[in-house]
GROMACS .gro file of C-alpha atoms in nm:
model
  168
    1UNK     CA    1  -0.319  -2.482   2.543
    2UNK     CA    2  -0.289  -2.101   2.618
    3UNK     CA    3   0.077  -2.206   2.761
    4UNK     CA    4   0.164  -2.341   2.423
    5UNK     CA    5   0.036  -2.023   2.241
    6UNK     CA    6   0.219  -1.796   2.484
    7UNK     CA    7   0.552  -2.007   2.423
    8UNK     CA    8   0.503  -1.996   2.042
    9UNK     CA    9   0.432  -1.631   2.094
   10UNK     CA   10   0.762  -1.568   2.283
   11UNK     CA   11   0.974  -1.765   2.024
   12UNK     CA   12   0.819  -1.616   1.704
   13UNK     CA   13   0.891  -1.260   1.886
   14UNK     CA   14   1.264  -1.353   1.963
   15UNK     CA   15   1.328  -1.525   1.577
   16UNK     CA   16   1.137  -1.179   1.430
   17UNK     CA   17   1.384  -0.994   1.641
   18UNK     CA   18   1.682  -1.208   1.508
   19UNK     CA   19   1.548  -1.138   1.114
   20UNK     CA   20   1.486  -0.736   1.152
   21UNK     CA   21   1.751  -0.553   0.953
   22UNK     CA   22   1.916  -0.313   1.155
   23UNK     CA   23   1.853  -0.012   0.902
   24UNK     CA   24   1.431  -0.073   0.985
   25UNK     CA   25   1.511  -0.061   1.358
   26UNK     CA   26   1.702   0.321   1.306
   27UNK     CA   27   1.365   0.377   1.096
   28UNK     CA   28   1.122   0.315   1.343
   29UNK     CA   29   1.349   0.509   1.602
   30UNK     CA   30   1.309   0.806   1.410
   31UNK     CA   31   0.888   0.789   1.389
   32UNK     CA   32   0.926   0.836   1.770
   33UNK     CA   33   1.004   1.227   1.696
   34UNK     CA   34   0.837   1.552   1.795
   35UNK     CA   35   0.938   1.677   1.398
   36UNK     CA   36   0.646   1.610   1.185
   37UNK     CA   37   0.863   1.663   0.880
   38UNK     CA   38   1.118   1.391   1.036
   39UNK     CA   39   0.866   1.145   1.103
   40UNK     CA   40   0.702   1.200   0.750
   41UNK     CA   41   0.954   1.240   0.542
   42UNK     CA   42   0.816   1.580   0.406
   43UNK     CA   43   0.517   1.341   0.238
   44UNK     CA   44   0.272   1.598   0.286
   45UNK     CA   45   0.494   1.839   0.099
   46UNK     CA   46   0.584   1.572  -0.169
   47UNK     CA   47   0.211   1.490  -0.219
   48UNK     CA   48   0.125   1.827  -0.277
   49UNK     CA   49   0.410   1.892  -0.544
   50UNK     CA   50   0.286   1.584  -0.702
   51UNK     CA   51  -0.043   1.765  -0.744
   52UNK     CA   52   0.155   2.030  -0.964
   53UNK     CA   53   0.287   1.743  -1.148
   54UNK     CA   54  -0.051   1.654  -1.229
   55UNK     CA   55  -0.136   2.014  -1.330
   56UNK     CA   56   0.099   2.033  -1.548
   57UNK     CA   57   0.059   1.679  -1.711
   58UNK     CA   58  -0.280   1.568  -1.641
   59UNK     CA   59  -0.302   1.247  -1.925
   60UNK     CA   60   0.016   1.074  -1.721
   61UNK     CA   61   0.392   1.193  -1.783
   62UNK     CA   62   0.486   0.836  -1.841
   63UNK     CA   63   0.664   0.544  -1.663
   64UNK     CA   64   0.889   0.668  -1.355
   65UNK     CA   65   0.766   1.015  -1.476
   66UNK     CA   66   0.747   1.153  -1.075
   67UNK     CA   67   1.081   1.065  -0.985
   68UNK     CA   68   1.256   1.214  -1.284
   69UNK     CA   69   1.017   1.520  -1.250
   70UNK     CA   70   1.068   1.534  -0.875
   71UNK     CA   71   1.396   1.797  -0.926
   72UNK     CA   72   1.205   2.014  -1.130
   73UNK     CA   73   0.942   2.080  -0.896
   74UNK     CA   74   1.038   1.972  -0.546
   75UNK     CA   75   1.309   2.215  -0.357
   76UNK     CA   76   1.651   2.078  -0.273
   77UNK     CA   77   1.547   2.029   0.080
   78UNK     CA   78   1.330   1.770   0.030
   79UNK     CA   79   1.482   1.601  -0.242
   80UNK     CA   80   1.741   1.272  -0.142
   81UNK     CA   81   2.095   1.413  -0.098
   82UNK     CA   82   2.280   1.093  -0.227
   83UNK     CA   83   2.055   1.111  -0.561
   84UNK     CA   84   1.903   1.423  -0.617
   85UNK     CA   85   1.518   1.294  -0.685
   86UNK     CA   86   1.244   1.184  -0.458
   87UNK     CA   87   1.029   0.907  -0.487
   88UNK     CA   88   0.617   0.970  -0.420
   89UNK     CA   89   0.555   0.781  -0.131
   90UNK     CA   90   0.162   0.731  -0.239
   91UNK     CA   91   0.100   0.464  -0.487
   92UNK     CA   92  -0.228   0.658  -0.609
   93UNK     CA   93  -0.066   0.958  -0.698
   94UNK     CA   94   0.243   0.800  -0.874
   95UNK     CA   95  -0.044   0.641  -1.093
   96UNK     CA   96  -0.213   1.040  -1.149
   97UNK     CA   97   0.114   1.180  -1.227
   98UNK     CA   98   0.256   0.889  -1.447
   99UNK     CA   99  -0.054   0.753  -1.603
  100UNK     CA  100  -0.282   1.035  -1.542
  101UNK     CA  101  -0.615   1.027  -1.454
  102UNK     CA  102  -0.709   0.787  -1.725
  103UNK     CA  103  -0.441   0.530  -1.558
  104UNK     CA  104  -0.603   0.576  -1.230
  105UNK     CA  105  -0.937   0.508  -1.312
  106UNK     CA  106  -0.818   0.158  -1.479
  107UNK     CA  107  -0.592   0.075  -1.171
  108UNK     CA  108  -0.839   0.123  -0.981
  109UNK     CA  109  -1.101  -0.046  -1.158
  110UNK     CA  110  -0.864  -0.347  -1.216
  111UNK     CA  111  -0.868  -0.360  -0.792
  112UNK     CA  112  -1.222  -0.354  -0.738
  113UNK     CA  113  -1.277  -0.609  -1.010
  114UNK     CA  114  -1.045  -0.838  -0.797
  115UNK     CA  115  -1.246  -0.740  -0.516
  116UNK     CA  116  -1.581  -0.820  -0.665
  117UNK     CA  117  -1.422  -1.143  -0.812
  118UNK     CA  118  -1.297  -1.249  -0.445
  119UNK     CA  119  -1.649  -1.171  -0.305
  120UNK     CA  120  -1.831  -1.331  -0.525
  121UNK     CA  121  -1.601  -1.665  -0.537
  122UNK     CA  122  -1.633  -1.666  -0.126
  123UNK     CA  123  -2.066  -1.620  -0.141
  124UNK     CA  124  -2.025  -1.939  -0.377
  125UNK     CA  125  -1.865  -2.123  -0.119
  126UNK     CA  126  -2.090  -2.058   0.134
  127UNK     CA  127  -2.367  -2.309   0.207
  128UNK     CA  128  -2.699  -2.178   0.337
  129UNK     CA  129  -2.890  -2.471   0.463
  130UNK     CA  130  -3.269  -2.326   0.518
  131UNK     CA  131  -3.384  -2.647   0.667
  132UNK     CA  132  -3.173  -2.653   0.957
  133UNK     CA  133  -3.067  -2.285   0.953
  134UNK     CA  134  -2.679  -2.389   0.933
  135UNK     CA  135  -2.395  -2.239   0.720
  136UNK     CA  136  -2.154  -2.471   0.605
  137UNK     CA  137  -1.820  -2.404   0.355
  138UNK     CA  138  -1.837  -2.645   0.057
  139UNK     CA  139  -1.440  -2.600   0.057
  140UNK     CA  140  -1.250  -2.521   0.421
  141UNK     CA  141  -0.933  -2.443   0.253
  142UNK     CA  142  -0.995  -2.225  -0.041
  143UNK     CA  143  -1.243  -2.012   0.165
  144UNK     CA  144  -0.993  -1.961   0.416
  145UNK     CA  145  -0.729  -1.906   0.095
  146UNK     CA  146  -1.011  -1.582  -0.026
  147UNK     CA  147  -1.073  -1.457   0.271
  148UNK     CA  148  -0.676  -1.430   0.340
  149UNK     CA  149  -0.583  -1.280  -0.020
  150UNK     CA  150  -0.900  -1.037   0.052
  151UNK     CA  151  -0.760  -0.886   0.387
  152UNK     CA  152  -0.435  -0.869   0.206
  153UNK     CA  153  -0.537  -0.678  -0.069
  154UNK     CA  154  -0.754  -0.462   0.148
  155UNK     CA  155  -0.398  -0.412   0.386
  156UNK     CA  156  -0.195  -0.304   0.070
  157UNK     CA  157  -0.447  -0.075  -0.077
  158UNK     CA  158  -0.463   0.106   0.219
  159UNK     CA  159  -0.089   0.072   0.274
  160UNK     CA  160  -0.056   0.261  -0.083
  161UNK     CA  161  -0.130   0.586   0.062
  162UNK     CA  162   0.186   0.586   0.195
  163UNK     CA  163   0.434   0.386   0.010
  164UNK     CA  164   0.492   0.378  -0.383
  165UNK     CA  165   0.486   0.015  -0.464
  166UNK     CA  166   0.328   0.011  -0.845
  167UNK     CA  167   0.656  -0.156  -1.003
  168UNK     CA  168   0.707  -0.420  -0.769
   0.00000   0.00000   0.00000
């Protein structure tokens, strides 16, 4: 058996090598730099502009609001050369300077509601059995389904920190 999973191993590390774009390779050879402001993209700096964004408009600038604010108040270093704007690179504070704090409060109310929703579905499908002092699953496949979407969620909230993904 541990053959098998050390051949299935090798050949899902040789097809993930064959399906990596070549522009994500040159992307992780740069996070192997001594430059902090390489590796990061300036993202500390680009956060912290963000929080003047959110000075100045603290009830949301609107949809897309950081990225067509970013050449107002980020300098020309840190702003992309091909289109003159920089994106946020944190999910929670596109949502403060976009949709203010207002916005952030529901978005992340709407994710703890899924959350609570997820838990509670996966206690329901738990079987306590006091007699014989056994837990059983009433349904295999869907608890396997919540516990999956739950460590996904958990994996892209934390992921948000450092990637804007509230459009997609």
């Amino acid at each position: 058996y541990r053959k098998q999973l050390i051949i299935a191993g090798v050949g899902g590390a040789a097809l993930l090598l064959m399906l990596i774009d070549p522009h994500f390779i040159e992307r992780l050879a740069t996070l192997k730099s001594d430059d902090l402001a390489q590796v990061s993209s300036g993202r500390v700096e680009i956060w912290k502009y963000g929080l003047r964004m959110l000075d100045d408009y603290p009830f949301g600038a609107g949809g897309e609001a950081f990225v067509l604010l970013s050449p107002r108040y980020i300098p020309l270093e840190l702003l992309e050369s091909t289109v003159g704007m920089r994106a946020s690179h944190n999910t929670y504070l596109q949502v403060l300077v976009e949709q203010g704090y207002i916005g952030l409060f529901f978005f992340l109310g709407f994710a703890a509601s899924t959350f609570v929703m997820l838990f509670r579905q996966r206690r329901r499908l738990i079987n306590e059995s006091s007699e014989s002092g056994l837990t059983t699953v009433s349904n295999p496949a869907l608890f396997v389904g919540n516990v999956a979407l739950y460590c996904s969620l958990t994996a892209i909230c934390a992921a948000s920190f450092f990637m804007d993904r509230l459009y997609f």
